[in-house]
PDB file of C-alpha atoms and ligand atoms in Angstrom:
ATOM      1  CA  MET A   1      15.662   5.277  -6.682  1.00 64.00           C
ATOM      2  CA  THR A   2      13.858   5.161  -3.241  1.00 75.00           C
ATOM      3  CA  LYS A   3      10.708   7.137  -3.159  1.00 96.00           C
ATOM      4  CA  THR A   4       9.463   9.022  -0.023  1.00 98.00           C
ATOM      5  CA  ILE A   5       5.748   9.480   1.458  1.00 98.00           C
ATOM      6  CA  LEU A   6       4.394  11.242   4.102  1.00 98.00           C
ATOM      7  CA  VAL A   7       1.491   9.498   6.041  1.00 99.00           C
ATOM      8  CA  THR A   8      -0.407  11.884   8.132  1.00 99.00           C
ATOM      9  CA  GLY A   9      -1.847  10.080  11.225  1.00 98.00           C
ATOM     10  CA  GLY A  10       0.618   7.278  10.468  1.00 98.00           C
ATOM     11  CA  SER A  11       0.968   5.983  13.986  1.00 98.00           C
ATOM     12  CA  ARG A  12      -2.142   3.874  14.689  1.00 98.00           C
ATOM     13  CA  GLY A  13      -4.849   2.212  12.589  1.00 98.00           C
ATOM     14  CA  ILE A  14      -5.310   2.587   8.830  1.00 98.00           C
ATOM     15  CA  GLY A  15      -2.103   5.253   8.647  1.00 98.00           C
ATOM     16  CA  ARG A  16      -0.067   2.539  10.682  1.00 98.00           C
ATOM     17  CA  SER A  17      -0.690  -0.289   8.201  1.00 98.00           C
ATOM     18  CA  THR A  18      -0.176   1.929   5.270  1.00 98.00           C
ATOM     19  CA  ALA A  19       3.202   3.268   6.510  1.00 98.00           C
ATOM     20  CA  ILE A  20       4.455  -0.424   7.460  1.00 98.00           C
ATOM     21  CA  LEU A  21       2.990  -1.800   3.908  1.00 97.00           C
ATOM     22  CA  ALA A  22       4.555   1.182   2.114  1.00 98.00           C
ATOM     23  CA  ALA A  23       7.959   0.578   3.785  1.00 97.00           C
ATOM     24  CA  ALA A  24       7.843  -3.260   2.700  1.00 97.00           C
ATOM     25  CA  GLN A  25       7.340  -2.102  -1.088  1.00 96.00           C
ATOM     26  CA  GLY A  26      10.454   0.224  -0.602  1.00 96.00           C
ATOM     27  CA  TRP A  27       8.819   3.497   0.107  1.00 97.00           C
ATOM     28  CA  SER A  28      10.566   5.993   2.886  1.00 98.00           C
ATOM     29  CA  VAL A  29       8.108   6.964   5.172  1.00 98.00           C
ATOM     30  CA  GLY A  30       7.449   9.979   7.247  1.00 98.00           C
ATOM     31  CA  VAL A  31       5.050   8.787  10.102  1.00 98.00           C
ATOM     32  CA  ASN A  32       3.147  11.834  11.524  1.00 98.00           C
ATOM     33  CA  TYR A  33       1.372  11.506  14.768  1.00 98.00           C
ATOM     34  CA  LEU A  34      -0.469  14.059  17.030  1.00 98.00           C
ATOM     35  CA  ALA A  35       0.052  12.644  20.915  1.00 98.00           C
ATOM     36  CA  ASP A  36       0.973   9.093  20.730  1.00 98.00           C
ATOM     37  CA  ARG A  37       4.921   9.136  20.113  1.00 98.00           C
ATOM     38  CA  GLU A  38       5.592   5.466  21.277  1.00 98.00           C
ATOM     39  CA  ALA A  39       2.833   4.372  18.741  1.00 98.00           C
ATOM     40  CA  ALA A  40       4.748   6.395  16.098  1.00 98.00           C
ATOM     41  CA  GLU A  41       8.020   4.774  17.175  1.00 98.00           C
ATOM     42  CA  GLU A  42       6.788   1.461  16.769  1.00 98.00           C
ATOM     43  CA  VAL A  43       5.844   2.117  13.282  1.00 98.00           C
ATOM     44  CA  VAL A  44       9.131   3.355  12.448  1.00 98.00           C
ATOM     45  CA  GLN A  45      10.606   0.269  13.957  1.00 98.00           C
ATOM     46  CA  ARG A  46       8.333  -1.999  11.985  1.00 98.00           C
ATOM     47  CA  ALA A  47       9.040   0.059   8.769  1.00 97.00           C
ATOM     48  CA  GLU A  48      12.750  -0.520   9.133  1.00 96.00           C
ATOM     49  CA  GLN A  49      12.305  -4.210   9.898  1.00 96.00           C
ATOM     50  CA  ALA A  50      10.294  -4.259   6.682  1.00 93.00           C
ATOM     51  CA  GLY A  51      13.421  -2.980   4.778  1.00 91.00           C
ATOM     52  CA  GLY A  52      12.523   0.703   4.564  1.00 93.00           C
ATOM     53  CA  ARG A  53      13.460   3.859   5.895  1.00 97.00           C
ATOM     54  CA  ALA A  54      11.330   5.992   8.049  1.00 98.00           C
ATOM     55  CA  VAL A  55      11.036   8.856  10.433  1.00 98.00           C
ATOM     56  CA  VAL A  56       8.628  10.067  13.150  1.00 98.00           C
ATOM     57  CA  VAL A  57       7.099  13.495  12.455  1.00 98.00           C
ATOM     58  CA  GLN A  58       4.857  15.054  15.134  1.00 98.00           C
ATOM     59  CA  GLY A  59       2.447  17.685  14.343  1.00 98.00           C
ATOM     60  CA  ASP A  60      -1.435  18.867  14.319  1.00 98.00           C
ATOM     61  CA  VAL A  61      -2.564  18.684  10.780  1.00 98.00           C
ATOM     62  CA  ALA A  62      -5.139  21.506  11.854  1.00 98.00           C
ATOM     63  CA  VAL A  63      -2.159  23.944  12.555  1.00 98.00           C
ATOM     64  CA  GLU A  64      -0.537  25.359   9.529  1.00 98.00           C
ATOM     65  CA  ALA A  65       2.913  25.740  11.179  1.00 98.00           C
ATOM     66  CA  ASP A  66       2.897  21.894  12.051  1.00 98.00           C
ATOM     67  CA  VAL A  67       2.047  20.842   8.668  1.00 98.00           C
ATOM     68  CA  LEU A  68       4.788  22.941   7.015  1.00 98.00           C
ATOM     69  CA  ALA A  69       7.164  21.547   9.637  1.00 98.00           C
ATOM     70  CA  MET A  70       6.265  17.894   9.227  1.00 98.00           C
ATOM     71  CA  PHE A  71       6.606  18.067   5.553  1.00 98.00           C
ATOM     72  CA  ASP A  72       9.913  19.966   6.045  1.00 98.00           C
ATOM     73  CA  ARG A  73      11.188  17.311   8.266  1.00 98.00           C
ATOM     74  CA  THR A  74      10.208  14.355   6.186  1.00 98.00           C
ATOM     75  CA  GLU A  75      11.937  15.956   3.116  1.00 98.00           C
ATOM     76  CA  SER A  76      15.168  16.848   5.261  1.00 98.00           C
ATOM     77  CA  THR A  77      15.443  13.294   6.678  1.00 98.00           C
ATOM     78  CA  LEU A  78      14.433  11.182   3.747  1.00 98.00           C
ATOM     79  CA  GLY A  79      14.562  13.209   0.645  1.00 97.00           C
ATOM     80  CA  ARG A  80      12.150  14.833  -1.765  1.00 97.00           C
ATOM     81  CA  LEU A  81       8.477  13.892  -1.305  1.00 98.00           C
ATOM     82  CA  ASP A  82       6.888  11.669  -4.026  1.00 98.00           C
ATOM     83  CA  GLY A  83       3.689  11.140  -2.432  1.00 98.00           C
ATOM     84  CA  VAL A  84       1.278  11.990   0.627  1.00 98.00           C
ATOM     85  CA  VAL A  85      -1.332  10.127   2.256  1.00 99.00           C
ATOM     86  CA  VAL A  86      -3.649  12.503   3.831  1.00 99.00           C
ATOM     87  CA  ASN A  87      -5.009  10.328   6.354  1.00 98.00           C
ATOM     88  CA  ALA A  88      -5.376  11.845   9.670  1.00 98.00           C
ATOM     89  CA  GLY A  89      -8.941  12.090  10.968  1.00 98.00           C
ATOM     90  CA  ILE A  90     -11.156  12.111  14.099  1.00 98.00           C
ATOM     91  CA  VAL A  91     -14.885  11.403  15.137  1.00 98.00           C
ATOM     92  CA  ALA A  92     -16.900  12.254  18.171  1.00 98.00           C
ATOM     93  CA  PRO A  93     -19.445  10.727  20.286  1.00 98.00           C
ATOM     94  CA  PRO A  94     -22.721   9.711  18.499  1.00 98.00           C
ATOM     95  CA  LEU A  95     -25.274  12.710  18.475  1.00 98.00           C
ATOM     96  CA  PRO A  96     -27.999  13.737  16.380  1.00 98.00           C
ATOM     97  CA  LEU A  97     -27.053  17.133  14.879  1.00 98.00           C
ATOM     98  CA  ALA A  98     -29.461  19.020  17.310  1.00 98.00           C
ATOM     99  CA  ASP A  99     -27.538  18.070  20.129  1.00 98.00           C
ATOM    100  CA  MET A 100     -24.175  18.801  18.826  1.00 98.00           C
ATOM    101  CA  SER A 101     -22.236  21.738  20.342  1.00 98.00           C
ATOM    102  CA  ALA A 102     -20.224  24.231  18.268  1.00 98.00           C
ATOM    103  CA  GLU A 103     -16.972  23.340  19.738  1.00 98.00           C
ATOM    104  CA  ARG A 104     -17.173  19.698  18.712  1.00 98.00           C
ATOM    105  CA  MET A 105     -18.098  20.355  14.990  1.00 98.00           C
ATOM    106  CA  ARG A 106     -15.335  23.010  14.886  1.00 98.00           C
ATOM    107  CA  ARG A 107     -12.808  20.505  15.861  1.00 98.00           C
ATOM    108  CA  ILE A 108     -14.184  17.738  13.411  1.00 98.00           C
ATOM    109  CA  PHE A 109     -13.967  20.323  10.654  1.00 98.00           C
ATOM    110  CA  GLU A 110     -10.599  21.845  11.747  1.00 98.00           C
ATOM    111  CA  VAL A 111      -8.956  18.371  11.582  1.00 98.00           C
ATOM    112  CA  ASN A 112     -10.729  16.417   8.838  1.00 99.00           C
ATOM    113  CA  VAL A 113     -11.327  19.519   6.664  1.00 99.00           C
ATOM    114  CA  LEU A 114      -8.656  22.031   7.303  1.00 99.00           C
ATOM    115  CA  GLY A 115      -6.451  19.498   8.048  1.00 99.00           C
ATOM    116  CA  ALA A 116      -6.809  17.634   4.864  1.00 99.00           C
ATOM    117  CA  TYR A 117      -6.776  20.749   2.829  1.00 99.00           C
ATOM    118  CA  LEU A 118      -3.539  22.010   4.347  1.00 99.00           C
ATOM    119  CA  CYS A 119      -1.897  18.759   3.923  1.00 99.00           C
ATOM    120  CA  ALA A 120      -3.107  18.461   0.231  1.00 99.00           C
ATOM    121  CA  ARG A 121      -1.942  22.043  -0.295  1.00 98.00           C
ATOM    122  CA  GLU A 122       1.381  21.381   0.956  1.00 98.00           C
ATOM    123  CA  ALA A 123       1.655  18.327  -1.132  1.00 98.00           C
ATOM    124  CA  ALA A 124       0.571  20.219  -4.243  1.00 98.00           C
ATOM    125  CA  ARG A 125       3.164  22.757  -3.683  1.00 98.00           C
ATOM    126  CA  ARG A 126       5.874  20.205  -3.381  1.00 98.00           C
ATOM    127  CA  LEU A 127       4.945  17.591  -5.703  1.00 98.00           C
ATOM    128  CA  SER A 128       3.759  19.665  -8.711  1.00 98.00           C
ATOM    129  CA  MET A 129       6.337  19.650 -11.643  1.00 98.00           C
ATOM    130  CA  SER A 130       5.844  23.398 -12.657  1.00 98.00           C
ATOM    131  CA  ARG A 131       6.842  24.199  -8.994  1.00 97.00           C
ATOM    132  CA  GLY A 132       9.911  22.059  -9.049  1.00 96.00           C
ATOM    133  CA  GLY A 133       8.603  18.998  -7.897  1.00 96.00           C
ATOM    134  CA  ARG A 134       8.840  15.271  -9.457  1.00 95.00           C
ATOM    135  CA  GLY A 135       5.179  14.842  -9.721  1.00 98.00           C
ATOM    136  CA  GLY A 136       3.587  11.893  -7.836  1.00 98.00           C
ATOM    137  CA  SER A 137       0.389  10.603  -5.997  1.00 98.00           C
ATOM    138  CA  ILE A 138      -1.622  12.114  -3.324  1.00 98.00           C
ATOM    139  CA  VAL A 139      -4.094   9.758  -1.501  1.00 98.00           C
ATOM    140  CA  ASN A 140      -6.663  11.351   0.525  1.00 99.00           C
ATOM    141  CA  VAL A 141      -8.513   9.081   3.122  1.00 99.00           C
ATOM    142  CA  SER A 142     -12.346   9.677   3.271  1.00 98.00           C
ATOM    143  CA  SER A 143     -15.146   7.426   4.182  1.00 98.00           C
ATOM    144  CA  VAL A 144     -18.339   5.789   3.110  1.00 98.00           C
ATOM    145  CA  ALA A 145     -19.896   8.198   5.660  1.00 98.00           C
ATOM    146  CA  ALA A 146     -19.804  11.027   2.748  1.00 98.00           C
ATOM    147  CA  ARG A 147     -22.482   9.130   0.781  1.00 98.00           C
ATOM    148  CA  ILE A 148     -24.255   7.468   3.776  1.00 97.00           C
ATOM    149  CA  GLY A 149     -24.568  10.684   5.890  1.00 98.00           C
ATOM    150  CA  SER A 150     -24.237   8.790   9.567  1.00 98.00           C
ATOM    151  CA  PRO A 151     -27.665  10.171  10.798  1.00 98.00           C
ATOM    152  CA  PHE A 152     -27.968  10.128  14.594  1.00 97.00           C
ATOM    153  CA  GLU A 153     -24.196   9.104  14.787  1.00 97.00           C
ATOM    154  CA  TYR A 154     -22.163  12.089  13.294  1.00 97.00           C
ATOM    155  CA  VAL A 155     -23.470  14.040  10.215  1.00 98.00           C
ATOM    156  CA  ASP A 156     -20.556  16.695  11.213  1.00 98.00           C
ATOM    157  CA  TYR A 157     -17.941  13.841  10.241  1.00 98.00           C
ATOM    158  CA  ALA A 158     -20.064  12.726   7.395  1.00 98.00           C
ATOM    159  CA  GLY A 159     -19.914  16.337   5.931  1.00 98.00           C
ATOM    160  CA  SER A 160     -16.152  16.600   6.500  1.00 99.00           C
ATOM    161  CA  LYS A 161     -15.674  13.472   4.268  1.00 98.00           C
ATOM    162  CA  ALA A 162     -17.766  14.827   1.583  1.00 99.00           C
ATOM    163  CA  ALA A 163     -15.161  17.875   1.648  1.00 99.00           C
ATOM    164  CA  VAL A 164     -12.444  15.397   1.275  1.00 99.00           C
ATOM    165  CA  ASP A 165     -14.163  13.732  -1.666  1.00 99.00           C
ATOM    166  CA  THR A 166     -14.715  17.168  -3.413  1.00 99.00           C
ATOM    167  CA  LEU A 167     -11.015  18.313  -2.728  1.00 99.00           C
ATOM    168  CA  THR A 168     -10.106  14.891  -4.411  1.00 99.00           C
ATOM    169  CA  LEU A 169     -12.138  15.862  -7.455  1.00 98.00           C
ATOM    170  CA  GLY A 170     -10.944  19.447  -7.962  1.00 98.00           C
ATOM    171  CA  LEU A 171      -7.349  18.729  -6.945  1.00 98.00           C
ATOM    172  CA  ALA A 172      -7.195  15.931  -9.723  1.00 98.00           C
ATOM    173  CA  LYS A 173      -8.208  18.226 -12.259  1.00 98.00           C
ATOM    174  CA  GLU A 174      -5.818  20.982 -11.121  1.00 98.00           C
ATOM    175  CA  LEU A 175      -2.761  18.803 -10.910  1.00 98.00           C
ATOM    176  CA  GLY A 176      -3.156  16.298 -13.506  1.00 98.00           C
ATOM    177  CA  PRO A 177      -1.140  18.471 -15.857  1.00 98.00           C
ATOM    178  CA  ASP A 178       1.591  18.893 -13.142  1.00 98.00           C
ATOM    179  CA  GLY A 179       2.170  15.032 -12.992  1.00 98.00           C
ATOM    180  CA  VAL A 180       0.291  14.526  -9.760  1.00 98.00           C
ATOM    181  CA  ARG A 181      -2.345  12.104  -9.632  1.00 98.00           C
ATOM    182  CA  VAL A 182      -4.813  12.480  -6.812  1.00 98.00           C
ATOM    183  CA  ASN A 183      -7.452   9.909  -5.558  1.00 99.00           C
ATOM    184  CA  ALA A 184      -9.459   8.944  -2.510  1.00 99.00           C
ATOM    185  CA  VAL A 185     -10.170   5.706  -0.673  1.00 99.00           C
ATOM    186  CA  ARG A 186     -13.528   5.532   1.319  1.00 98.00           C
ATOM    187  CA  PRO A 187     -13.155   3.012   3.721  1.00 98.00           C
ATOM    188  CA  GLY A 188     -16.215   1.475   5.340  1.00 98.00           C
ATOM    189  CA  VAL A 189     -16.298   0.370   8.886  1.00 98.00           C
ATOM    190  CA  THR A 190     -12.764  -0.767   9.681  1.00 98.00           C
ATOM    191  CA  ASP A 191     -11.354  -2.358  13.036  1.00 98.00           C
ATOM    192  CA  THR A 192      -9.353   0.528  14.435  1.00 98.00           C
ATOM    193  CA  ASP A 193      -9.327   2.583  17.895  1.00 96.00           C
ATOM    194  CA  ILE A 194     -11.017   5.391  16.296  1.00 97.00           C
ATOM    195  CA  HIS A 195     -14.580   3.669  17.302  1.00 96.00           C
ATOM    196  CA  ALA A 196     -13.356   3.637  20.975  1.00 95.00           C
ATOM    197  CA  SER A 197     -12.144   7.237  20.661  1.00 96.00           C
ATOM    198  CA  GLY A 198     -16.117   8.119  19.754  1.00 96.00           C
ATOM    199  CA  GLU A 199     -17.161   6.155  22.805  1.00 95.00           C
ATOM    200  CA  GLN A 200     -18.334   3.178  20.627  1.00 94.00           C
ATOM    201  CA  PRO A 201     -15.755   0.361  21.020  1.00 96.00           C
ATOM    202  CA  ASP A 202     -18.070  -2.159  19.797  1.00 96.00           C
ATOM    203  CA  ARG A 203     -18.853  -0.218  16.533  1.00 96.00           C
ATOM    204  CA  ALA A 204     -16.421  -2.259  14.134  1.00 97.00           C
ATOM    205  CA  SER A 205     -18.102  -5.468  15.075  1.00 95.00           C
ATOM    206  CA  ARG A 206     -21.673  -4.310  15.274  1.00 96.00           C
ATOM    207  CA  ILE A 207     -21.637  -2.410  11.857  1.00 96.00           C
ATOM    208  CA  GLY A 208     -19.423  -4.834  10.423  1.00 97.00           C
ATOM    209  CA  VAL A 209     -21.849  -7.923  10.433  1.00 97.00           C
ATOM    210  CA  GLN A 210     -24.411  -5.753   8.630  1.00 96.00           C
ATOM    211  CA  THR A 211     -22.298  -5.267   5.665  1.00 97.00           C
ATOM    212  CA  PRO A 212     -22.719  -7.410   2.516  1.00 98.00           C
ATOM    213  CA  LEU A 213     -19.396  -9.224   3.236  1.00 98.00           C
ATOM    214  CA  GLY A 214     -20.599  -9.815   6.846  1.00 98.00           C
ATOM    215  CA  ARG A 215     -17.585  -7.994   8.828  1.00 98.00           C
ATOM    216  CA  ALA A 216     -15.614  -5.113   9.395  1.00 98.00           C
ATOM    217  CA  GLY A 217     -12.653  -4.443   7.410  1.00 98.00           C
ATOM    218  CA  GLN A 218      -8.903  -4.701   8.573  1.00 98.00           C
ATOM    219  CA  PRO A 219      -6.756  -1.868   8.367  1.00 98.00           C
ATOM    220  CA  ASP A 220      -4.313  -3.771   6.232  1.00 98.00           C
ATOM    221  CA  GLU A 221      -7.077  -4.400   3.803  1.00 98.00           C
ATOM    222  CA  ILE A 222      -7.532  -0.366   3.414  1.00 98.00           C
ATOM    223  CA  ALA A 223      -3.714   0.001   3.392  1.00 98.00           C
ATOM    224  CA  GLN A 224      -3.621  -2.225   0.243  1.00 98.00           C
ATOM    225  CA  ALA A 225      -5.896  -0.001  -1.803  1.00 98.00           C
ATOM    226  CA  ILE A 226      -4.015   3.153  -0.587  1.00 98.00           C
ATOM    227  CA  VAL A 227      -0.617   1.819  -1.280  1.00 98.00           C
ATOM    228  CA  TRP A 228      -2.007   0.745  -4.831  1.00 98.00           C
ATOM    229  CA  LEU A 229      -3.163   4.320  -5.508  1.00 98.00           C
ATOM    230  CA  LEU A 230       0.294   5.860  -4.406  1.00 98.00           C
ATOM    231  CA  GLY A 231       2.329   3.678  -6.859  1.00 97.00           C
ATOM    232  CA  ASP A 232       2.860   3.241 -10.738  1.00 96.00           C
ATOM    233  CA  ALA A 233       0.345   0.101 -10.747  1.00 97.00           C
ATOM    234  CA  SER A 234      -2.193   2.801 -10.778  1.00 98.00           C
ATOM    235  CA  SER A 235      -0.540   5.140 -12.922  1.00 98.00           C
ATOM    236  CA  TYR A 236      -3.860   6.156 -15.082  1.00 98.00           C
ATOM    237  CA  VAL A 237      -6.102   6.395 -11.986  1.00 98.00           C
ATOM    238  CA  SER A 238      -6.833   9.979 -10.638  1.00 98.00           C
ATOM    239  CA  GLY A 239      -9.774  11.870  -9.403  1.00 98.00           C
ATOM    240  CA  ALA A 240     -11.223   8.418  -8.201  1.00 98.00           C
ATOM    241  CA  LEU A 241     -13.019   7.694  -5.121  1.00 98.00           C
ATOM    242  CA  LEU A 242     -12.249   4.060  -4.140  1.00 98.00           C
ATOM    243  CA  ASP A 243     -14.641   2.682  -1.956  1.00 98.00           C
ATOM    244  CA  ALA A 244     -12.994  -0.124   0.244  1.00 98.00           C
ATOM    245  CA  SER A 245     -16.457  -0.884   2.448  1.00 98.00           C
ATOM    246  CA  GLY A 246     -17.334  -4.697   2.204  1.00 97.00           C
ATOM    247  CA  GLY A 247     -20.053  -3.653  -0.352  1.00 97.00           C
ATOM    248  CA  ARG A 248     -21.645  -1.311   2.061  1.00 95.00           C
TER     249      ARG A 248
HETATM  250  P1  NAP B   1      -7.251   6.043  14.550  1.00 62.38           P
HETATM  251  O1  NAP B   1      -7.055   4.443  14.548  1.00 62.38           O
HETATM  252  O2  NAP B   1      -8.171   6.653  15.461  1.00 62.38           O
HETATM  253  O3  NAP B   1      -6.002   6.773  14.232  1.00 62.38           O
HETATM  254  C1  NAP B   1      -5.712   8.169  14.112  1.00 62.38           C
HETATM  255  C2  NAP B   1      -4.502   8.474  13.473  1.00 62.38           C
HETATM  256  O4  NAP B   1      -4.480   9.911  13.254  1.00 62.38           O
HETATM  257  C3  NAP B   1      -3.439   8.457  14.833  1.00 62.38           C
HETATM  258  O5  NAP B   1      -2.364   8.154  14.084  1.00 62.38           O
HETATM  259  C4  NAP B   1      -3.611   9.986  15.583  1.00 62.38           C
HETATM  260  O6  NAP B   1      -2.366  10.048  16.156  1.00 62.38           O
HETATM  261  C5  NAP B   1      -3.671  10.522  14.250  1.00 62.38           C
HETATM  262  N1  NAP B   1      -4.310  11.961  14.247  1.00 62.38           N
HETATM  263  C6  NAP B   1      -5.669  12.336  15.046  1.00 62.38           C
HETATM  264  N2  NAP B   1      -5.583  13.692  15.097  1.00 62.38           N
HETATM  265  C7  NAP B   1      -4.510  14.010  14.544  1.00 62.38           C
HETATM  266  C8  NAP B   1      -4.254  15.411  14.262  1.00 62.38           C
HETATM  267  N3  NAP B   1      -5.016  16.460  14.440  1.00 62.38           N
HETATM  268  N4  NAP B   1      -3.070  15.668  13.699  1.00 62.38           N
HETATM  269  C9  NAP B   1      -2.323  14.667  13.299  1.00 62.38           C
HETATM  270  N5  NAP B   1      -2.543  13.380  13.417  1.00 62.38           N
HETATM  271  C10 NAP B   1      -3.712  13.189  14.052  1.00 62.38           C
HETATM  272  O7  NAP B   1      -8.044   6.129  12.989  1.00 62.38           O
HETATM  273  P2  NAP B   1      -8.304   5.278  11.914  1.00 62.38           P
HETATM  274  O8  NAP B   1      -9.366   4.560  11.920  1.00 62.38           O
HETATM  275  O9  NAP B   1      -7.029   4.651  11.223  1.00 62.38           O
HETATM  276  O10 NAP B   1      -8.788   6.399  10.733  1.00 62.38           O
HETATM  277  C11 NAP B   1      -7.970   6.848   9.900  1.00 62.38           C
HETATM  278  C12 NAP B   1      -8.722   7.427   8.804  1.00 62.38           C
HETATM  279  O11 NAP B   1      -9.521   6.767   8.123  1.00 62.38           O
HETATM  280  C13 NAP B   1      -9.410   8.921   9.327  1.00 62.38           C
HETATM  281  O12 NAP B   1      -9.202   9.942   8.406  1.00 62.38           O
HETATM  282  C14 NAP B   1     -10.867   8.187   9.259  1.00 62.38           C
HETATM  283  O13 NAP B   1     -11.921   9.179   9.421  1.00 62.38           O
HETATM  284  C15 NAP B   1     -10.844   7.386   8.062  1.00 62.38           C
HETATM  285  N6  NAP B   1     -11.772   6.130   8.187  1.00 62.38           N
HETATM  286  C16 NAP B   1     -11.806   5.162   9.303  1.00 62.38           C
HETATM  287  C17 NAP B   1     -12.695   4.193   9.221  1.00 62.38           C
HETATM  288  C18 NAP B   1     -12.842   3.267  10.180  1.00 62.38           C
HETATM  289  O14 NAP B   1     -13.947   2.490  10.603  1.00 62.38           O
HETATM  290  N7  NAP B   1     -11.903   3.222  11.175  1.00 62.38           N
HETATM  291  C19 NAP B   1     -13.796   4.151   8.130  1.00 62.38           C
HETATM  292  C20 NAP B   1     -13.806   5.270   7.362  1.00 62.38           C
HETATM  293  C21 NAP B   1     -12.759   6.318   7.202  1.00 62.38           C
HETATM  294  P3  NAP B   1      -2.372  10.251  17.871  1.00 62.38           P
HETATM  295  O15 NAP B   1      -2.663   8.649  18.287  1.00 62.38           O
HETATM  296  O16 NAP B   1      -1.016  10.609  18.051  1.00 62.38           O
HETATM  297  O17 NAP B   1      -3.414  11.041  18.237  1.00 62.38           O
END
């Protein structure tokens, strides 16, 4: 039986690699994106070439109606969900907290915290056996920023990821008896476009060389950890915060 997942922010970076790897391993994949439809369609194409089924699902994770619609569209096209990767996230340009606007912090918390909680809530509703689901796996994408704090860069982002860690710990306890495992992957600096979106296009190489492994991670390396946590190979792992950070 094919199993189905939804990957939020599945069109680029870590989500893209996760969607393609999962499809190659037999999952059907809902590929969520916010703005870049072309990128999402390319991921669907790659997933199909890898032998899987996939569908593009537009929506802003910070908007409740969009979240409901993206879950509905994935299930109506690909079948009932067995897993969700709560991955979509944003950063902003580097600033000390003293110089951050409320507007900037609000958007970071809306996408990274409210968005993660809304998607995890929807996953809980649909996967829980007591609510008619089949059980399954939720993987939240956090960050090592949650324990580093990201001073002078983005303590707002770091705090948003600490909330994702706490969500993971609590939800794993709520949903274990319902047949749902909940874990987080905490990437270290990874070579994606997110750094350019935060006006630091060289950040991955600059920080990467300072890590114990001496380089930034590649999105495919983070995807391996996520897809492992999705599948039965990790059947006794729940409530874990798995660092994939090159030792940082
Ligand atoms: P990325 O390359 O910038 O890709 C972000 C993805 O999220 C895109 O598919 C984007 O879609 C989507 N997205 C953004 N805002 C969204 C919203 N409001 N609703 C729905 N989708 C949205 O980012 P990434 O580096 O792969 O990061 C993925 C996750 O890993 C994030 O949670 C990030 O915090 C975490 N992480 C990344 C690093 C790193 O160094 N890269 C390190 C630690 C943790 P559009 O293109 O359509 O906007």
